[in-house]
mmCIF file of C-alpha atoms in Angstrom:
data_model
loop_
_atom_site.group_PDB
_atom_site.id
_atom_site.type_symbol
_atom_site.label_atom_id
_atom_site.label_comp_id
_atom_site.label_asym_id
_atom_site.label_seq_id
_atom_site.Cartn_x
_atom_site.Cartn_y
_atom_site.Cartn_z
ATOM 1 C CA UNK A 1 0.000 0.000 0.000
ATOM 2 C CA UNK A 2 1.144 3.018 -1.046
ATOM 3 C CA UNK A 3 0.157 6.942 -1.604
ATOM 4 C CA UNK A 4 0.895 10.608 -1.801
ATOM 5 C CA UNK A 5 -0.776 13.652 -0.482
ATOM 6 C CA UNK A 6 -0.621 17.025 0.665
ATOM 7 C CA UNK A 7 -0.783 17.104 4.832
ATOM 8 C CA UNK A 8 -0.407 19.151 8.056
ATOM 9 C CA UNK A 9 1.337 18.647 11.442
ATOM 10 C CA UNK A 10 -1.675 18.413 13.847
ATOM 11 C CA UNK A 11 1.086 16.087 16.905
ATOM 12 C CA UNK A 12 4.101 14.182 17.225
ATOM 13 C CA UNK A 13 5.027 11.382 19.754
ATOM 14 C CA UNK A 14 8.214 10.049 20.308
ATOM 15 C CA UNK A 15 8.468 6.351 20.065
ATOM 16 C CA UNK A 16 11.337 4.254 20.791
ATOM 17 C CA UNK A 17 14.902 5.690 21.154
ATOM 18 C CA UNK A 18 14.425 7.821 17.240
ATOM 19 C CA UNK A 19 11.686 7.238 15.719
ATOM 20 C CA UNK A 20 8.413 9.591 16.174
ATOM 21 C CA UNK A 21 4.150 8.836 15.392
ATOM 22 C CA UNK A 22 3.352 11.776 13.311
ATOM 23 C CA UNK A 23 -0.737 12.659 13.334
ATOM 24 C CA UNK A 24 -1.524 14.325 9.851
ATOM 25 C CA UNK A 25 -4.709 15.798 8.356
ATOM 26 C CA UNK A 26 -4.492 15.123 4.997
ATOM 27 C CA UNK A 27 -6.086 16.363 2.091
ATOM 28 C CA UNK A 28 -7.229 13.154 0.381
ATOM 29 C CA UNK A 29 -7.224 10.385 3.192
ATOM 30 C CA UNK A 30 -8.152 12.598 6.155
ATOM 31 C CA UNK A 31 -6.614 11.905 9.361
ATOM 32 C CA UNK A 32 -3.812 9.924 9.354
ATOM 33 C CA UNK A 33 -0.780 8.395 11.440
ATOM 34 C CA UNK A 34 2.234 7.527 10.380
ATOM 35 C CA UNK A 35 5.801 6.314 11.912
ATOM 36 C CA UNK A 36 8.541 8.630 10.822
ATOM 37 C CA UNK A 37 11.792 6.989 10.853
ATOM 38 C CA UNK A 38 14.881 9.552 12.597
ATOM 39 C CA UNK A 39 11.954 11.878 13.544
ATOM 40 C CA UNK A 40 12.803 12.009 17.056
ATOM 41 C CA UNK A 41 16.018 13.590 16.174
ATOM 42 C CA UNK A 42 17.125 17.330 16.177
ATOM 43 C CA UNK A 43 17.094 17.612 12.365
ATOM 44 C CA UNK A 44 13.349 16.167 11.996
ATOM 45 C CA UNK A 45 12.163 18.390 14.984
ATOM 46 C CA UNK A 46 11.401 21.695 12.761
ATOM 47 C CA UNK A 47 9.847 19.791 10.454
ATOM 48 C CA UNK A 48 7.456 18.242 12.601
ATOM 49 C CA UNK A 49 5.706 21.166 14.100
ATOM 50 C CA UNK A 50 2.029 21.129 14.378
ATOM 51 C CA UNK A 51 0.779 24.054 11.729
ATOM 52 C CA UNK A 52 3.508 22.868 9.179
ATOM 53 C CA UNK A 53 2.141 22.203 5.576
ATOM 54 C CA UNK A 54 4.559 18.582 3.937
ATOM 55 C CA UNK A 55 4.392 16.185 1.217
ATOM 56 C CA UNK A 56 3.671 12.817 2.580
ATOM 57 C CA UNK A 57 4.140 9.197 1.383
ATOM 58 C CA UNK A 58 2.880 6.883 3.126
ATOM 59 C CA UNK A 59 3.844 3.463 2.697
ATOM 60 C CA UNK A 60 2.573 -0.025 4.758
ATOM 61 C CA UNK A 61 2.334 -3.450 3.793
ATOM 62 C CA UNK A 62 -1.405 -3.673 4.835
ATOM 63 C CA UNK A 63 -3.692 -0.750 4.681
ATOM 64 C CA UNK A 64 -4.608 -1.311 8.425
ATOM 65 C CA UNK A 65 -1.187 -1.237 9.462
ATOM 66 C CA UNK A 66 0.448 2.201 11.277
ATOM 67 C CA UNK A 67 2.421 2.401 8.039
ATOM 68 C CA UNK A 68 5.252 4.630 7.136
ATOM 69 C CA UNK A 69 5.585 8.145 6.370
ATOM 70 C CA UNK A 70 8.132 9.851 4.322
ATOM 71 C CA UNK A 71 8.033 13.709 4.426
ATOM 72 C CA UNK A 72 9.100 17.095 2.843
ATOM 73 C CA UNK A 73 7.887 20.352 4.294
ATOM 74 C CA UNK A 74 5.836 22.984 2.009
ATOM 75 C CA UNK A 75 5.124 25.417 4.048
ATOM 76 C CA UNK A 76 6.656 25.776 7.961
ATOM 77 C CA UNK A 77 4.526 28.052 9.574
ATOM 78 C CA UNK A 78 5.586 26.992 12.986
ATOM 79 C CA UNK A 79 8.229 29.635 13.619
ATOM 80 C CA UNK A 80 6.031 32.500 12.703
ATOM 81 C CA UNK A 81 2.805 30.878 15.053
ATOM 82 C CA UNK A 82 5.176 30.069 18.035
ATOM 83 C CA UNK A 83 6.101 33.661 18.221
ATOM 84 C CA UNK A 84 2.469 34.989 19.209
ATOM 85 C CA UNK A 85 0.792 32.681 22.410
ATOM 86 C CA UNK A 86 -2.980 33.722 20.386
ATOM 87 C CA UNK A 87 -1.048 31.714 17.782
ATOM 88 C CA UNK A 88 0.135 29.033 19.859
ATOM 89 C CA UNK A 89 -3.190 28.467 22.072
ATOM 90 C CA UNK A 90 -5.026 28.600 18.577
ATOM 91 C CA UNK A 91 -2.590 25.644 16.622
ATOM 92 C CA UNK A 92 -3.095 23.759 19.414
ATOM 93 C CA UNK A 93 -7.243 24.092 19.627
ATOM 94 C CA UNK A 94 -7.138 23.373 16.014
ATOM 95 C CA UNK A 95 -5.487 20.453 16.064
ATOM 96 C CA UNK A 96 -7.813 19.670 18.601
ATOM 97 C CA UNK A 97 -11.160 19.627 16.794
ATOM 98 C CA UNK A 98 -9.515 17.696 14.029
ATOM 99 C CA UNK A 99 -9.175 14.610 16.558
ATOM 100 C CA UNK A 100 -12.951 15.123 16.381
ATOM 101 C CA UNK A 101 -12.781 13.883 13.260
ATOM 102 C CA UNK A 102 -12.790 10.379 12.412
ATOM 103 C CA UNK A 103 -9.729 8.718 11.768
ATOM 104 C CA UNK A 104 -8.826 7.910 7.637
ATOM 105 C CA UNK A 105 -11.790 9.448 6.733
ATOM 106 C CA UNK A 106 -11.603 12.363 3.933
ATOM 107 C CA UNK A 107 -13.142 15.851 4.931
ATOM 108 C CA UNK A 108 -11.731 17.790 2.121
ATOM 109 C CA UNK A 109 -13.351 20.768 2.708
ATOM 110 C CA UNK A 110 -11.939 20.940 6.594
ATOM 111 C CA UNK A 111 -8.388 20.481 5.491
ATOM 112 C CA UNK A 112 -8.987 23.501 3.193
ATOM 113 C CA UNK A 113 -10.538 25.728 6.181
ATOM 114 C CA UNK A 114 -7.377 23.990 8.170
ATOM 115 C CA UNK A 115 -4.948 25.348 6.262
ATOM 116 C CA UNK A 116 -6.539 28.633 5.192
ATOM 117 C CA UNK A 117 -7.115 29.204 8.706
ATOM 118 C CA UNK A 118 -3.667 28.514 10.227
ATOM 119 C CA UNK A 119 -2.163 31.016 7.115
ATOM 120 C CA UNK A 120 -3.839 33.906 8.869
ATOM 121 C CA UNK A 121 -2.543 34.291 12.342
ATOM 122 C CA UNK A 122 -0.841 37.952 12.023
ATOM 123 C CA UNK A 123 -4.091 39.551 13.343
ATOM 124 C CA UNK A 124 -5.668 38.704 16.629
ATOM 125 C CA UNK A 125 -9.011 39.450 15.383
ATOM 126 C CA UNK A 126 -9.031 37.914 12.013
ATOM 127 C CA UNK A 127 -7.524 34.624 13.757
ATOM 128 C CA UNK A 128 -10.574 34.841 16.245
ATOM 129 C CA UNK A 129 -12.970 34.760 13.222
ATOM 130 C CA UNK A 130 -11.822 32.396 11.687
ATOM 131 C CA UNK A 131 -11.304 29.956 14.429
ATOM 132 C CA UNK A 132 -15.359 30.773 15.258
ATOM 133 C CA UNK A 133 -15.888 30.070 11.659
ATOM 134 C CA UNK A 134 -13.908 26.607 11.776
ATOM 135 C CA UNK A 135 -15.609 25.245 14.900
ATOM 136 C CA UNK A 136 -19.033 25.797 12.711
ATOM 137 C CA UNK A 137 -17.670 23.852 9.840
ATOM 138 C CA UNK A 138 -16.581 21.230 12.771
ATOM 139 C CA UNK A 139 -20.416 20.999 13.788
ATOM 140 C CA UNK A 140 -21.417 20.511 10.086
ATOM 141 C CA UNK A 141 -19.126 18.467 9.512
ATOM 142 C CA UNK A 142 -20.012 16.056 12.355
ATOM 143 C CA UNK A 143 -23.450 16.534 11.554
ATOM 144 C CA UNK A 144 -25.047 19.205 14.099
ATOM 145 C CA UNK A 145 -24.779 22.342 11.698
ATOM 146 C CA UNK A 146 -26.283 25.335 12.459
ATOM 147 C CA UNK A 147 -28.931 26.933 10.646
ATOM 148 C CA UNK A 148 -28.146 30.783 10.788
ATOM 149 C CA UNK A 149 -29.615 31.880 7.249
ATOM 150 C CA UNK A 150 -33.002 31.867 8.116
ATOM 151 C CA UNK A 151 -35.208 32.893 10.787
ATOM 152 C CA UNK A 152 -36.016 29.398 12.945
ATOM 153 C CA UNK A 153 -39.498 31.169 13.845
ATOM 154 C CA UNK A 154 -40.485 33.236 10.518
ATOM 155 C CA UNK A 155 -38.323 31.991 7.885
ATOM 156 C CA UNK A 156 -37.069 36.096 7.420
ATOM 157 C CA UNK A 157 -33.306 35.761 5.990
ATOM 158 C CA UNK A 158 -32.909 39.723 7.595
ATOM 159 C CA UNK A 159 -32.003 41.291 10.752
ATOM 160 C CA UNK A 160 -31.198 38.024 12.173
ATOM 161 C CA UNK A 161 -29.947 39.214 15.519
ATOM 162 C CA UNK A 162 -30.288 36.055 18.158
ATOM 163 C CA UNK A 163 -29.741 32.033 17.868
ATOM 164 C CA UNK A 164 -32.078 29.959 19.340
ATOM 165 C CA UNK A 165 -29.961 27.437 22.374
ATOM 166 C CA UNK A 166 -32.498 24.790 21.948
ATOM 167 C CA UNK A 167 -32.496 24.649 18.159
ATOM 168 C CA UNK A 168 -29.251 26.331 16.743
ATOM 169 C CA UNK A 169 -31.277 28.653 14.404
ATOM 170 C CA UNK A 170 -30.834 32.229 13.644
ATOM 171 C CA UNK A 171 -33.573 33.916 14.877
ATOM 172 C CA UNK A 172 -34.706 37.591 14.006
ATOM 173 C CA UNK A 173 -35.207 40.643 15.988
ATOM 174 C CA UNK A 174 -38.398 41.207 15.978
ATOM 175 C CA UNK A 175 -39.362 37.678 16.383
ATOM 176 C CA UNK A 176 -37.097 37.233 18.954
ATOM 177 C CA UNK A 177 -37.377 40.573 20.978
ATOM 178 C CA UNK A 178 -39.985 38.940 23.470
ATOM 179 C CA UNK A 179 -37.347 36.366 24.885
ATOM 180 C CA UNK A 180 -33.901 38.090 24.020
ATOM 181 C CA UNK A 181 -32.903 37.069 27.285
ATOM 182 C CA UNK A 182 -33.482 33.663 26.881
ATOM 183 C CA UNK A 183 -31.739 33.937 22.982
ATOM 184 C CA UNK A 184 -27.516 33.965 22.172
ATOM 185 C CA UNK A 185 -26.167 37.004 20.400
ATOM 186 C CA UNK A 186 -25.433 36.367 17.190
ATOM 187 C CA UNK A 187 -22.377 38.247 16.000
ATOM 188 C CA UNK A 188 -22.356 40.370 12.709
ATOM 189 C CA UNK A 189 -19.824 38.430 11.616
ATOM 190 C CA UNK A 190 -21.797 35.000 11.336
ATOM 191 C CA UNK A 191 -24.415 36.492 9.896
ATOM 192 C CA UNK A 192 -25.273 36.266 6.119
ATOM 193 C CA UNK A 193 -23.447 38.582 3.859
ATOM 194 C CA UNK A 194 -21.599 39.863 6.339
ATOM 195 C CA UNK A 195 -18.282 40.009 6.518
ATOM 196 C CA UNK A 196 -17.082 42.599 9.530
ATOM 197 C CA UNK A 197 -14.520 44.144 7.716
ATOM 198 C CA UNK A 198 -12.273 43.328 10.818
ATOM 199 C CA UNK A 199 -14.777 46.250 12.501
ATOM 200 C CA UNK A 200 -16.038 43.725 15.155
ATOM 201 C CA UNK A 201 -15.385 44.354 18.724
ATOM 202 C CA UNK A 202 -14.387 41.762 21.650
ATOM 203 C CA UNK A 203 -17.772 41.273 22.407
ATOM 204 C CA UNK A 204 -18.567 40.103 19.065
ATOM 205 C CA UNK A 205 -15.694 37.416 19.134
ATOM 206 C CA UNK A 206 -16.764 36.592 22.942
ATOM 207 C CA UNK A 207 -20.605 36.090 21.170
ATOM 208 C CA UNK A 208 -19.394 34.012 18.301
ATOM 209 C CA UNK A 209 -17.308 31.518 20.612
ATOM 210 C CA UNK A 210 -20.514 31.391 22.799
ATOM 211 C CA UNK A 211 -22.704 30.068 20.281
ATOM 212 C CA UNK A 212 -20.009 27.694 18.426
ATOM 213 C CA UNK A 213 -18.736 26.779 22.508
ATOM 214 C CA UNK A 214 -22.148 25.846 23.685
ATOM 215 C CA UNK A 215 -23.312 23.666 20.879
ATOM 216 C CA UNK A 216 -19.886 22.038 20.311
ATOM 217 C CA UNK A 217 -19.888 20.794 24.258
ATOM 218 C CA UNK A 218 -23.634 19.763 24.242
ATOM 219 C CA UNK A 219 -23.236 17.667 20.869
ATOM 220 C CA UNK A 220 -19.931 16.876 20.105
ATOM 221 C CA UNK A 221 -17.902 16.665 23.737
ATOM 222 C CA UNK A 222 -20.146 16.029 26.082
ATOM 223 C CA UNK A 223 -21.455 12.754 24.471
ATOM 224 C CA UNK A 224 -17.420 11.868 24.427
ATOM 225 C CA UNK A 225 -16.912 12.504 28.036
ATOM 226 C CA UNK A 226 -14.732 15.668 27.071
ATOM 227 C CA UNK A 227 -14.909 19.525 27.616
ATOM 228 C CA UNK A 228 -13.445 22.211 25.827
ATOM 229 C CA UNK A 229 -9.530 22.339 25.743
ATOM 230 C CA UNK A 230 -7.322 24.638 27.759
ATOM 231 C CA UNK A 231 -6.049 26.059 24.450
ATOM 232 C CA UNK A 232 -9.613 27.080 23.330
ATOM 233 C CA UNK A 233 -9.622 29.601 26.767
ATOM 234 C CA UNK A 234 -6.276 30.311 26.380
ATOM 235 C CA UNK A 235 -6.558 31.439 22.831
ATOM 236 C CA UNK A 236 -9.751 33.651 23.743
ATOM 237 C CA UNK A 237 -7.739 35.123 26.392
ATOM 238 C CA UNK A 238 -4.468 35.886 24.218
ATOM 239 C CA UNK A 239 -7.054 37.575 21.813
ATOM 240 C CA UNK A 240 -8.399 40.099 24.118
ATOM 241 C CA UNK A 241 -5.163 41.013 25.627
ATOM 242 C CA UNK A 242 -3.634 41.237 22.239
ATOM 243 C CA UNK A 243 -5.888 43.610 20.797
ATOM 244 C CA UNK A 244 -6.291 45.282 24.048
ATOM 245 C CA UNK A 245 -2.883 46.276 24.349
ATOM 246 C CA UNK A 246 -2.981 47.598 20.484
ATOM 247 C CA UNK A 247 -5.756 49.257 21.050
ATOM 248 C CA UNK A 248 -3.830 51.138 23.978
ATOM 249 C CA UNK A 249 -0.690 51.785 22.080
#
């Protein structure tokens, strides 16, 4: 067994004295390990950063077998993300809700996000986004997508203002003025056809990771026996100091 696809770092383990058990997502055969021969070793160890883009060949004589991978970096981004901790809390969250995902099992579309994602770290805010953005395509993915194009009580595609905690619906202002307490906030950002601009505040990007938080624990995590990973509060946090302390200089 034998094949060739584009991949990124999401772990590394060491095993035995030299040798490392690289996780991948890949492109074409979704999440996949692989033994990496010498990749315990200094000159392997930039290589085999979680956020890095490589080649991979993997080879095994079975296709249920670990198997064998053979690497060459595309694109090491792990340099530039390990010098920002919003960057650092956020490559490990993502890497994160890819274990979600089942293992050998193709979600093209997620390794696109994955990638497009982890090449836009420089701002705070933009990172925020899209991380909100990727935990959505996580719950689709896994099959408990959110409906936030339409009204969940009138059908309106305007003014949609709230989501609904029972249903995961968008739900519009007027319809949903009577029990806007009871109702999440649903951020400009998520809402159709439109975009931000990068105008959204904090309490935007606190909304959006309310909404994507709560539904991801009730229907993903929960049922796992799992909560929400340090790096997902650690990445908030690094987000609102970060643009904090811009905001101040």
């Amino acid at each position: 067994m034998e094949w060739t696809d584009e991949g990124i770092v999401l772990g590394v383990r060491r095993h035995g004295e030299s040798s490392a058990i690289v996780e991948l997502l890949t492109r074409q055969h979704g999440r996949h390990l692989g033994l990496v021969r010498g990749g315990a070793g200094s000159r392997m160890r930039p290589l085999l950063q979680p956020g890095n883009s490589v080649t991979a060949v993997w080879r095994a004589r079975l296709d249920e077998h670990l198997g064998m991978y053979v690497l060459e970096g595309t694109r090491l981004r792990a340099a530039t993300l390990l010098a920002s901790s919003h960057a650092v809390y956020g490559v490990t969250h993502l890497a994160a809700l890819a274990r979600l995902l089942p293992e050998r099992d193709p979600h093209e579309d997620i390794y696109e996000m994955l990638q497009g994602t982890l090449d836009d770290f420089d701002d705070a805010g933009v990172a925020a986004v899209h991380l909100i953005r990727f935990e959505l395509a996580m719950l689709t993915e896994l099959g408990f997508g959110l409906d936030l194009e339409n009204c969940a009580a009138t059908g309106e595609t305007t003014d949609l203002v709230y989501v609904s905690p029972k249903s995961g619906g968008a739900v519009s202002r007027t319809a949903g003025e009577p029990w806007r307490d009871r109702l999440l906030p649903l951020p400009a950002f998520l809402r159709e056809g439109e975009s931000g601009a990068n105008s959204w505040s904090d309490q935007d990007l606190l909304d959006g990771f309310q909404v994507t938080g709560l539904f991801l624990l009730r229907h993903v995590l929960e049922p796992r026996g799992q909560g929400h990973s340090d790096a997902r509060d650690g990445f908030i946090n690094a987000v609102t100091k970060r643009r904090n302390r811009l905001a101040g200089a």
